mmCIF file of C-alpha atoms in Angstrom:
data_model
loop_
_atom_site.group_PDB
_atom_site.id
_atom_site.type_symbol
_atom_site.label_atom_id
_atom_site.label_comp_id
_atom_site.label_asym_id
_atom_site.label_seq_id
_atom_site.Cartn_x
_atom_site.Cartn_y
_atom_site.Cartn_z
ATOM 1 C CA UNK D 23 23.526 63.492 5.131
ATOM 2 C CA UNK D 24 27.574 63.352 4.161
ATOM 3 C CA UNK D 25 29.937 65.900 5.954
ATOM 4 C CA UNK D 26 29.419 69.845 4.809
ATOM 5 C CA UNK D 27 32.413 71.612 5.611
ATOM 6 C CA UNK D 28 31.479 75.061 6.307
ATOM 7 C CA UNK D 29 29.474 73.399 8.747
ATOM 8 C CA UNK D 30 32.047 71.630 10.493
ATOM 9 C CA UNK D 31 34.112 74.439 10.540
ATOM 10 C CA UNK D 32 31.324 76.715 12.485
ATOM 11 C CA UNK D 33 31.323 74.109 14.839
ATOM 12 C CA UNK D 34 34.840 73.560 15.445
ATOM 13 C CA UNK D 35 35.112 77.034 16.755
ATOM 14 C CA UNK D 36 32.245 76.956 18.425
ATOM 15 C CA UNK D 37 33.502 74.262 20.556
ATOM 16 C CA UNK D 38 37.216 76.004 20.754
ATOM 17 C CA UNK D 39 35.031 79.656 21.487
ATOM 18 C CA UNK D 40 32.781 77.443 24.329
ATOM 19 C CA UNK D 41 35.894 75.796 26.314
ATOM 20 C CA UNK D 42 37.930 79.370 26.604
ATOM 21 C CA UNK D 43 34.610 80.858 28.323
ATOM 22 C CA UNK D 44 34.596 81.286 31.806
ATOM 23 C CA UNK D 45 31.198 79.532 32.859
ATOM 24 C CA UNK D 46 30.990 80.040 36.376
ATOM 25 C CA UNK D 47 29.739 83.136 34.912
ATOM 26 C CA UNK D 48 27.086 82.174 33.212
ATOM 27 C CA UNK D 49 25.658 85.706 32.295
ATOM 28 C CA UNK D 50 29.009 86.481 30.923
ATOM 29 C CA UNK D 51 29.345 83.480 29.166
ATOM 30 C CA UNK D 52 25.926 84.153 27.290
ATOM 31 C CA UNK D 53 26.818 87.476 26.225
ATOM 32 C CA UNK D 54 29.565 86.828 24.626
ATOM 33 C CA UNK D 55 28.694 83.623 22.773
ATOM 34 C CA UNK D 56 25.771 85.665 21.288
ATOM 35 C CA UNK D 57 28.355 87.266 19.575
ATOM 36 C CA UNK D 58 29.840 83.965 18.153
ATOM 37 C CA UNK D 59 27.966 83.768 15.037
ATOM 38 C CA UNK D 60 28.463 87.367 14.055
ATOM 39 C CA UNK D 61 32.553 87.276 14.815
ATOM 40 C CA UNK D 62 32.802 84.127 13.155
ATOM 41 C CA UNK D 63 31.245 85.409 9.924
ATOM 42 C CA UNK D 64 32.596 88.782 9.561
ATOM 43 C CA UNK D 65 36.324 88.633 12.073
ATOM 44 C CA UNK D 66 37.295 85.008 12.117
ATOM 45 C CA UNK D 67 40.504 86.083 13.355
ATOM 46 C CA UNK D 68 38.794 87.484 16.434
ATOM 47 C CA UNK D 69 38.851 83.927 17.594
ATOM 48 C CA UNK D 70 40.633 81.897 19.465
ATOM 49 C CA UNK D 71 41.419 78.467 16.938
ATOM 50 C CA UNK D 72 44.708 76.442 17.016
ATOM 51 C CA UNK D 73 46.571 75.473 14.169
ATOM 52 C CA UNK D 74 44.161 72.817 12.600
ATOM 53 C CA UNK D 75 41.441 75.031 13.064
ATOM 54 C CA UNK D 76 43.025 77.470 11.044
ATOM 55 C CA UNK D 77 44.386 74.656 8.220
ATOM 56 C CA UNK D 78 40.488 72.595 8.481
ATOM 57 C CA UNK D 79 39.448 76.339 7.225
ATOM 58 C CA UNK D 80 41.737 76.568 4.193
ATOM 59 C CA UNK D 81 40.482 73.422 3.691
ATOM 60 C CA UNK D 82 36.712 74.421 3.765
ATOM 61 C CA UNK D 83 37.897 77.214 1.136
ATOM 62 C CA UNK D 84 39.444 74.645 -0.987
ATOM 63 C CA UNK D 85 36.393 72.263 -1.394
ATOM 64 C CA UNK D 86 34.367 75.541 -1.935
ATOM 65 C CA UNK D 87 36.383 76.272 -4.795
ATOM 66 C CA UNK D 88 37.210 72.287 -5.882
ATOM 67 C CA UNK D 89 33.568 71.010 -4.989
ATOM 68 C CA UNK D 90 30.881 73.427 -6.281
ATOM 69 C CA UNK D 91 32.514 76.201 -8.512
ATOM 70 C CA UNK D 92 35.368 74.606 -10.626
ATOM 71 C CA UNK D 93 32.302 71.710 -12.150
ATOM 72 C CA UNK D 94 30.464 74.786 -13.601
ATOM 73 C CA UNK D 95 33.541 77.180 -14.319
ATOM 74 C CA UNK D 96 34.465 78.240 -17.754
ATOM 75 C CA UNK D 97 38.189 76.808 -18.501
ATOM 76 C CA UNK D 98 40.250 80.007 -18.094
ATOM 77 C CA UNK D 99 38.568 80.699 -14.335
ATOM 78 C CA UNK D 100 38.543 76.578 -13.973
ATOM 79 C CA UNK D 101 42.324 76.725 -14.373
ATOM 80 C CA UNK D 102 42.425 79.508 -11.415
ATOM 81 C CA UNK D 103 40.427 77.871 -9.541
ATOM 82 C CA UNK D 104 42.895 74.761 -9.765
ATOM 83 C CA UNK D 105 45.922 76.810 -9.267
ATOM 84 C CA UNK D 106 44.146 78.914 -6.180
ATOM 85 C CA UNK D 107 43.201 75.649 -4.851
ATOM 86 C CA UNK D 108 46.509 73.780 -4.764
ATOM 87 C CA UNK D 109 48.086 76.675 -3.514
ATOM 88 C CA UNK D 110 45.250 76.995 -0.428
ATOM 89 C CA UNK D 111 45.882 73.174 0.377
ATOM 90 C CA UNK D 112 49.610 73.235 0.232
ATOM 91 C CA UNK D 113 49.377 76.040 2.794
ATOM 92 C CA UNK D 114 46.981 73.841 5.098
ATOM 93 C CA UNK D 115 49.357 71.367 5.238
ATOM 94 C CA UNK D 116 52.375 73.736 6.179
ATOM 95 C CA UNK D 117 50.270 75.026 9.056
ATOM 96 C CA UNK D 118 49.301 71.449 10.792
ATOM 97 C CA UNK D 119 51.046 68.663 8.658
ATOM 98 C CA UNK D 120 47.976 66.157 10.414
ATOM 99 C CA UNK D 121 45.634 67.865 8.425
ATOM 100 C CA UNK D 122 44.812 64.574 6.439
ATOM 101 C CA UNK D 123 41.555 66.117 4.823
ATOM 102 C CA UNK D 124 43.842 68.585 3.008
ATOM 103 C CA UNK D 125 46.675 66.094 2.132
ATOM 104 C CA UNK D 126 44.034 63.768 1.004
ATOM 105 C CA UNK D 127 42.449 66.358 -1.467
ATOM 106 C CA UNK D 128 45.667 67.163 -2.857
ATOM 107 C CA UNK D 129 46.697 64.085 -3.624
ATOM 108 C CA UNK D 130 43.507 63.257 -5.592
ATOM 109 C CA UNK D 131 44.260 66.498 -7.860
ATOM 110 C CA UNK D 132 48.027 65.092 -8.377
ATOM 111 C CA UNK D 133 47.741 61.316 -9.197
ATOM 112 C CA UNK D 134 48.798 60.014 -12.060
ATOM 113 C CA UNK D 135 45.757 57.376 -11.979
ATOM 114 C CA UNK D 136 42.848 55.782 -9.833
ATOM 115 C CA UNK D 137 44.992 52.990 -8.755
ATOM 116 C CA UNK D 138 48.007 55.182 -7.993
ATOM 117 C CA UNK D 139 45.537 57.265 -5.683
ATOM 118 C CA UNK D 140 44.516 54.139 -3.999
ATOM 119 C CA UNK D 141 47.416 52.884 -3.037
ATOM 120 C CA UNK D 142 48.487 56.256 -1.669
ATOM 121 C CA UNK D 143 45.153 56.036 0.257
ATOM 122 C CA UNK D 144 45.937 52.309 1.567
ATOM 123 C CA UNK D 145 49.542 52.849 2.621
ATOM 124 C CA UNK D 146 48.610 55.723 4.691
ATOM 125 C CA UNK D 147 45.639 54.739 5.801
ATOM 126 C CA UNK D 148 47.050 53.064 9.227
ATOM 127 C CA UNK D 149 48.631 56.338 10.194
ATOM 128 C CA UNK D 150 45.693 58.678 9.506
ATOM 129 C CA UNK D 151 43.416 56.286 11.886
ATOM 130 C CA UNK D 152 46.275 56.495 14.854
ATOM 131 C CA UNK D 153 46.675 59.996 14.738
ATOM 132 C CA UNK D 154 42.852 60.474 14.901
ATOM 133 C CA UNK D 155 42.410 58.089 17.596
ATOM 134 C CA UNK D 156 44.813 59.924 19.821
ATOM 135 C CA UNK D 157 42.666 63.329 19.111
ATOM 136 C CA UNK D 158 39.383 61.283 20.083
ATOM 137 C CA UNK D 159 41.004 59.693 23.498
ATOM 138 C CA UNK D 160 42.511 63.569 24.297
ATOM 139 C CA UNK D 161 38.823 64.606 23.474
ATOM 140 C CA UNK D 162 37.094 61.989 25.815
ATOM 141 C CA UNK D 163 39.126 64.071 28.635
ATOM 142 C CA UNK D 164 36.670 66.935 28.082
ATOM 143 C CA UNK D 165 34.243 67.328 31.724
ATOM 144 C CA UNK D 166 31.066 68.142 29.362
ATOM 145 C CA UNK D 167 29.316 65.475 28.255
ATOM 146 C CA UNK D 168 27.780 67.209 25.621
ATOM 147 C CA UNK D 169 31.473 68.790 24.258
ATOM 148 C CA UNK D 170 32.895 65.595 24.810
ATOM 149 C CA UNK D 171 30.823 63.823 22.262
ATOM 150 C CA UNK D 172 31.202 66.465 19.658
ATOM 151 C CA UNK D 173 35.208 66.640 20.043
ATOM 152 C CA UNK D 174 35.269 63.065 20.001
ATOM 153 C CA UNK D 175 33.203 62.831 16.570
ATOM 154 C CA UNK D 176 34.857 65.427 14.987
ATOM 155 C CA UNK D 177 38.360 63.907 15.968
ATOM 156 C CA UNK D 178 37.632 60.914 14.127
ATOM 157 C CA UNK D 179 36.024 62.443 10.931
ATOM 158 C CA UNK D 180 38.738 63.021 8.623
ATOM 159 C CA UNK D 181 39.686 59.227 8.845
ATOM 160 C CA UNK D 182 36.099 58.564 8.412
ATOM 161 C CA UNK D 183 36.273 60.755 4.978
ATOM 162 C CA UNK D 184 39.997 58.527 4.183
ATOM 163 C CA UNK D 185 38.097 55.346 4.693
ATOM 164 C CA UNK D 186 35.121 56.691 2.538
ATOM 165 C CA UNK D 187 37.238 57.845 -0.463
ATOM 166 C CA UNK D 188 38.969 54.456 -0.133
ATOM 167 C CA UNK D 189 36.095 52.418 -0.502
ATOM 168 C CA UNK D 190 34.793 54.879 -3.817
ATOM 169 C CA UNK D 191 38.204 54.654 -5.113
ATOM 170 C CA UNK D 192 38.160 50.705 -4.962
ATOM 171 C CA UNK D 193 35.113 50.843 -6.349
ATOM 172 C CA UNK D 194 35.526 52.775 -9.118
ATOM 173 C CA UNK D 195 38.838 50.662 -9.728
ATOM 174 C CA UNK D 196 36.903 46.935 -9.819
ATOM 175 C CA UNK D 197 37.929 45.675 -6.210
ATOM 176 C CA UNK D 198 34.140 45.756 -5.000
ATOM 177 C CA UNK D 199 35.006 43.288 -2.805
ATOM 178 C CA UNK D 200 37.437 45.581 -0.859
ATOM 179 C CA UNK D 201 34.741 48.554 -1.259
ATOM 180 C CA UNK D 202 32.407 46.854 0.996
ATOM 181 C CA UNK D 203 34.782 45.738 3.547
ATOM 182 C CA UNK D 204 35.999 49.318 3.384
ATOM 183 C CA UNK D 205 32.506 50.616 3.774
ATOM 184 C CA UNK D 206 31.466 48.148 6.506
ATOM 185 C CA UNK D 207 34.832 49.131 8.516
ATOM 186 C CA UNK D 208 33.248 52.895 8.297
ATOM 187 C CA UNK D 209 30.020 51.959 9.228
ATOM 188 C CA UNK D 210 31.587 49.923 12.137
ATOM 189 C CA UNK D 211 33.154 53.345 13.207
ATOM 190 C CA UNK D 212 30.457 55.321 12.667
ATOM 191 C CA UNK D 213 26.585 53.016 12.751
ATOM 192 C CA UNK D 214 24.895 56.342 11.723
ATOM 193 C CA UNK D 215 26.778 56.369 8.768
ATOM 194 C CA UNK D 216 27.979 60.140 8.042
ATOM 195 C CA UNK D 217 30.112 59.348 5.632
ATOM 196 C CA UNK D 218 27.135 57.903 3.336
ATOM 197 C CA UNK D 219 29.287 54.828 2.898
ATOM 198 C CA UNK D 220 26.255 52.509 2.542
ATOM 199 C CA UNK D 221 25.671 54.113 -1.167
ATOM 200 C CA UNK D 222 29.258 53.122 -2.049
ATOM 201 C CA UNK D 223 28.707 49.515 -1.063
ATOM 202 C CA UNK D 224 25.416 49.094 -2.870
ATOM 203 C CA UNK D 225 26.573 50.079 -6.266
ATOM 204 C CA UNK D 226 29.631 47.171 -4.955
ATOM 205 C CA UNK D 227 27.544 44.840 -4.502
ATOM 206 C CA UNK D 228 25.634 45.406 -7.638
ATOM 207 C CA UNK D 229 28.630 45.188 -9.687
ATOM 208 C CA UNK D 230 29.336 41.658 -7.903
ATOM 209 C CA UNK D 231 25.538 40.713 -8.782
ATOM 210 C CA UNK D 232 25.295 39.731 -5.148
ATOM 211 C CA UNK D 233 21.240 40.106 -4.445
ATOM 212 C CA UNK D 234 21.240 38.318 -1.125
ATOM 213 C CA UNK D 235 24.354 40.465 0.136
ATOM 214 C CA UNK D 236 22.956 43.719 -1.420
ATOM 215 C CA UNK D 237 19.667 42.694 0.781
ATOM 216 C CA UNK D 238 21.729 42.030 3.905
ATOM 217 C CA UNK D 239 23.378 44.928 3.715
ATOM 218 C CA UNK D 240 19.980 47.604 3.169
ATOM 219 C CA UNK D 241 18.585 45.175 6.155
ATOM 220 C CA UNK D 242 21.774 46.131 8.476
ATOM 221 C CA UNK D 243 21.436 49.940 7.096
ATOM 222 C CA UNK D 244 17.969 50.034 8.022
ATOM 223 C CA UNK D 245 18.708 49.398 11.655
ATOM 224 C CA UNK D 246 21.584 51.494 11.818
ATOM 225 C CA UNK D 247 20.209 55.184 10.126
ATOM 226 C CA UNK D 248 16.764 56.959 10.173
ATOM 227 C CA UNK D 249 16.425 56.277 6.638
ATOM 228 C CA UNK D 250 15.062 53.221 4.471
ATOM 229 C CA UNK D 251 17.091 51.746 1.918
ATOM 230 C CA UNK D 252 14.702 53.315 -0.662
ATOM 231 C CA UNK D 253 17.137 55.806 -2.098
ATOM 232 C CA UNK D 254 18.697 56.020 -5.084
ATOM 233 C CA UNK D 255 21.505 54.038 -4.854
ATOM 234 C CA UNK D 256 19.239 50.843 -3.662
ATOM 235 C CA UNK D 257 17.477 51.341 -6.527
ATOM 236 C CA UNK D 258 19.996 51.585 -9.150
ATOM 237 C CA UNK D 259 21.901 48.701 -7.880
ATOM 238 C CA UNK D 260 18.655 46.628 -7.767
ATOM 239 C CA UNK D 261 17.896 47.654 -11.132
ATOM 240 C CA UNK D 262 21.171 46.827 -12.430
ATOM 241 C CA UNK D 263 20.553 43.202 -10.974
ATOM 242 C CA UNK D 264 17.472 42.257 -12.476
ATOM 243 C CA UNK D 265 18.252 43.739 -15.850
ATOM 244 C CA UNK D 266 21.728 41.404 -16.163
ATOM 245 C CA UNK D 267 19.353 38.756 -14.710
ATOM 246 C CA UNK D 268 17.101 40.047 -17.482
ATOM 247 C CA UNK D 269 14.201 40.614 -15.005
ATOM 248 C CA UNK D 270 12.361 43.144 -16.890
ATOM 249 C CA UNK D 271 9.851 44.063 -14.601
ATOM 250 C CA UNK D 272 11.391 44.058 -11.731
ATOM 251 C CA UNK D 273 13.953 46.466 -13.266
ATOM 252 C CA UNK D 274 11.267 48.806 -14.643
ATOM 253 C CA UNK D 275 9.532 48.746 -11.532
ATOM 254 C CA UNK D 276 13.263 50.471 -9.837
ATOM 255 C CA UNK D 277 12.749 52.918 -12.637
ATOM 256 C CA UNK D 278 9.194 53.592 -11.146
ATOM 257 C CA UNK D 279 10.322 53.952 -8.017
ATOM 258 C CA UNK D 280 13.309 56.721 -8.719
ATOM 259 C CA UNK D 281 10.445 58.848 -10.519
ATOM 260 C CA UNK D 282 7.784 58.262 -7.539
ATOM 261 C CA UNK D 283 10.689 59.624 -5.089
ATOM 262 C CA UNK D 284 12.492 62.311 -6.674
ATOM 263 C CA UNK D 285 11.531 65.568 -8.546
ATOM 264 C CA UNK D 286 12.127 65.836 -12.206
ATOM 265 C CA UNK D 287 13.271 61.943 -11.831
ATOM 266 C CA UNK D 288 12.606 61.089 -15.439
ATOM 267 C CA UNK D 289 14.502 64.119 -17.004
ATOM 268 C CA UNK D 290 17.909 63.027 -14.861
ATOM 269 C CA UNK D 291 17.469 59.520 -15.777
ATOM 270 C CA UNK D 292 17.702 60.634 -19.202
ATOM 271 C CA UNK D 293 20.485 62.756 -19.021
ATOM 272 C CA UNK D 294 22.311 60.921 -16.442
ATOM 273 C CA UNK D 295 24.582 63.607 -16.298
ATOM 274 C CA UNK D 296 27.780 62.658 -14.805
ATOM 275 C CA UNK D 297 29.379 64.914 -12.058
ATOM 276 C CA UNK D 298 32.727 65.120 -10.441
ATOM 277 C CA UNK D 299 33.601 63.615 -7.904
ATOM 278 C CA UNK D 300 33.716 65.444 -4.371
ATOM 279 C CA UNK D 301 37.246 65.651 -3.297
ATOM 280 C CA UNK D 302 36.398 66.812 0.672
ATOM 281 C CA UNK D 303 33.632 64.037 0.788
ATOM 282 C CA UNK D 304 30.374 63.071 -0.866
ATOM 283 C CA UNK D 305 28.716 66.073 -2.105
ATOM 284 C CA UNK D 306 26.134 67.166 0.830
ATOM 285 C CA UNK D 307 22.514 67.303 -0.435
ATOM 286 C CA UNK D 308 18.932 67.029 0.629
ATOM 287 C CA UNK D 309 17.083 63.308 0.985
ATOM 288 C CA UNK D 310 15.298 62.789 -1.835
ATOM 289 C CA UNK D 311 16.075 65.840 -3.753
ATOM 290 C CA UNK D 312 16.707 66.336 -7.518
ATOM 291 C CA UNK D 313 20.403 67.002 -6.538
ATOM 292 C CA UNK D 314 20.749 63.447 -5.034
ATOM 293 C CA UNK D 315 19.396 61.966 -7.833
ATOM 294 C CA UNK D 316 21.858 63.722 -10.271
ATOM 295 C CA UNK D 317 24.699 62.680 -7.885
ATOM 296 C CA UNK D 318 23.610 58.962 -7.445
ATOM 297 C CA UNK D 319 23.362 58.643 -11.287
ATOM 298 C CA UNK D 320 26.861 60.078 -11.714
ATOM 299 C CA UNK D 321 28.112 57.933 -9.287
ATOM 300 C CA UNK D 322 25.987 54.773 -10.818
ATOM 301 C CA UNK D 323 27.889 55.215 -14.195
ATOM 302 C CA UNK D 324 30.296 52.090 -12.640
ATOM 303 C CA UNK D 325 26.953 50.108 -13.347
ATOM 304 C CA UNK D 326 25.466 52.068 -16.349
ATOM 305 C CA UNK D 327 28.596 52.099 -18.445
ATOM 306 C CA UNK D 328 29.359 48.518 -18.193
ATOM 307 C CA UNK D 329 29.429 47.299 -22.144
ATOM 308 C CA UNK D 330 28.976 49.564 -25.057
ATOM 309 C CA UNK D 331 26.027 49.489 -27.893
ATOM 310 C CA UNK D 332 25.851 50.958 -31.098
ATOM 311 C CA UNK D 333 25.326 54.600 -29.930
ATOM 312 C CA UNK D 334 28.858 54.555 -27.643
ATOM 313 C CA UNK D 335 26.420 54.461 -24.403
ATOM 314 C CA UNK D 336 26.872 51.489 -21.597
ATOM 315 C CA UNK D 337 24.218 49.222 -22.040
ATOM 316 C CA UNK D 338 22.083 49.548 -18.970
ATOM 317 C CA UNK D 339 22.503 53.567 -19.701
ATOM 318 C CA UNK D 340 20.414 52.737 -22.920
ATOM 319 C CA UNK D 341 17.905 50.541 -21.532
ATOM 320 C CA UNK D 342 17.233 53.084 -19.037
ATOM 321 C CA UNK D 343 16.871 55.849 -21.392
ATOM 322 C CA UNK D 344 14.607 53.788 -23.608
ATOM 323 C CA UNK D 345 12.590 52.933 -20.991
ATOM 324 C CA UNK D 346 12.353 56.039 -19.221
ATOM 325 C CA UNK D 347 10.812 57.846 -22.022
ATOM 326 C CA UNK D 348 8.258 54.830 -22.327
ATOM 327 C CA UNK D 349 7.130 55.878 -19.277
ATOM 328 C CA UNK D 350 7.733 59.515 -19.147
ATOM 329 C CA UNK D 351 7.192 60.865 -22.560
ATOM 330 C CA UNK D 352 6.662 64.366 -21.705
ATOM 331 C CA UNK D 353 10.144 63.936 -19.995
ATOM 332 C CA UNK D 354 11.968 63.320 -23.008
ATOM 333 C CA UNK D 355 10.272 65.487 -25.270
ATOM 334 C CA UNK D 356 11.476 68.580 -22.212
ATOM 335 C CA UNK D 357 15.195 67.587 -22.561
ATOM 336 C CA UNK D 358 15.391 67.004 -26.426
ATOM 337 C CA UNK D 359 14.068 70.368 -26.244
ATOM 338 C CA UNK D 360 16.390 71.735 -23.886
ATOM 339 C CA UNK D 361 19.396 69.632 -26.042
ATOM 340 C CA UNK D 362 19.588 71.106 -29.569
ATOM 341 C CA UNK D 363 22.264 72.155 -31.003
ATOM 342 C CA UNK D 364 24.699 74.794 -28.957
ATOM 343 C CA UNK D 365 23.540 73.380 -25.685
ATOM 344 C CA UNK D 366 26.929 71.345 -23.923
ATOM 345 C CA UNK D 367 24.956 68.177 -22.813
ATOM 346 C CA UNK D 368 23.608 67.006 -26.410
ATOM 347 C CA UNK D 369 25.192 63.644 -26.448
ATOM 348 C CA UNK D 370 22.762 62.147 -23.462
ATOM 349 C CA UNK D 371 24.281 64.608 -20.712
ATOM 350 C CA UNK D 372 27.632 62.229 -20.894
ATOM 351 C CA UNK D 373 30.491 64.724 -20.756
#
């Protein structure tokens, strides 16, 4: 699920490490790929890696820093973190000016708005996807099957992770319709669907109340992943249907569902903590884990924030709340509990 970057990065050098083997020696070639993992961990430099290799690694140290410590940093480290992080991009992009993952994430942290962002995404969208087309056809050279495939999907990724921050970014700015064509040009790319794209066009086509497309669309996803379109996302965009089409039980019966599926379920709906968004792709977390809850609420705040009532929350946000603790009482008693006065997410978890 969604791209992990240190991941990547192992595997990039793996592949670089694999091709400058000799492997008509194959005894040879073992040995010294045993020692892959160690060198790569402890004398990186020990390696042989090109340019983008090197700048795809100051980018893996970027979303590190940008991704999963600056959310829980207190503001004088958070403002070193921003400062270190600019600084570690700006270099990536000296070292191989193609490194669109980098110029992307910079870019994010500079815009003056959401739509100025998209727009910067749109107009250089074209040249992202021909420069990473020409890395996949150089990569479909490779003799290995095997080495071929993986250089070929990792040539195309970072216009995978343009077209997927596209599609969030038109969502988040009220052009659903262009999310899902967005999303369905990624899935196109990519039918397994690494970039998680299908999560982005659900909450789309929630916000256009479209319950026949929304069905379409988890029927197509269901034929394209391992996974059924009972995550989530589905959920909270079929919820949000049914409550504008005020289809109580079918709403509270989504509501259900989320608790059935995910640990501590009722707690997060809530909170409904929002999150940041990831700025090297979609956070990467487990199926079904309390973590993808947490992250498919904060991205769901398009739907739950839509309207305000008398306590400054969105609407929906309310009637879930309410609701929730109908069902869950124990739930809400555990975060009233864990929200008096001093703790930072008092106000509902909304910061």
């Amino acid at each position: 699920m969604a791209f992990d970057p240190q991941r990547e990065d192992y595997t990039r050098l793996g592949l670089r490490f694999a091709s400058s083997l000799d492997i008509s020696d194959v005894g040879e070639a073992t040995r010294a790929f045993a020692s892959f993992g160690r060198r790569f961990a402890q004398d990186r430099d020990s390696l042989p890696q090109s340019d983008s290799d090197r700048a795809f690694h100051l980018v893996v140290l970027a979303s590190k820093n940008i991704d999963y410590e600056l959310p829980f940093a207190e503001e004088a480290r958070a403002k070193e973190i921003i400062e270190e992080s600019h600084r570690i991009l700006d270099e990536a992009i000296q070292i191989d000016p193609h490194c669109y993952d980098a110029l992307r994430m910079k870019t994010a942290a500079t815009s003056q708005s959401f739509d100025t962002f998209l727009t910067f995404l749109d107009q250089n969208a074209p040249e992202v996807r021909s420069y990473c087309e020409e890395q996949r056809a150089a990569a479909e050279q490779e003799e290995l099957d095997e080495r071929r495939r993986l250089l070929a999907d990792l040539a195309m990724r970072p216009y995978l992770r343009w077209i997927a921050t596209q599609a969030e970014e038109a969502l988040i700015c009220g052009r659903n319709r262009e999310a899902i064509r967005l999303c369905n040009k990624a899935m196109e790319l990519d039918p397994h669907d690494k970039a998680d794209v299908r999560f982005t066009a659900s909450l789309a086509y929630a916000k256009l109340e479209d319950e026949a497309g929304l069905i379409r669309h988890f029927n197509d996803c269901g034929k394209r992943t391992m996974r059924a379109c009972d995550d989530a996302w589905s959920q909270l965009a079929l919820l949000a249907i049914a409550f504008k089409r005020h289809q109580e039980d079918r709403a509270l019966t989504c509501i259900r569902n989320i608790i059935l599926r995910y640990p501590h379920a009722a707690e997060a709906l809530i909170r409904q903590n929002e999150l940041p968004d990831g700025v090297f792709a979609r956070l990467a977390v487990a199926p079904y884990s309390e973590d993808e809850l947490i992250l498919a609420l904060s991205e769901a705040t398009v739907l739950l924030q839509e309207g305000v009532d008398l306590q400054g929350r969105g609407v929906l946000s309310s009637w879930v709340i309410e609701k929730t603790a109908q069902i869950a009482p124990q739930a809400m008693l555990t975060v009233m509990a864990q929200q008096m006065p001093g703790d930072p997410n008092i106000d509902g978890g909304k910061r």
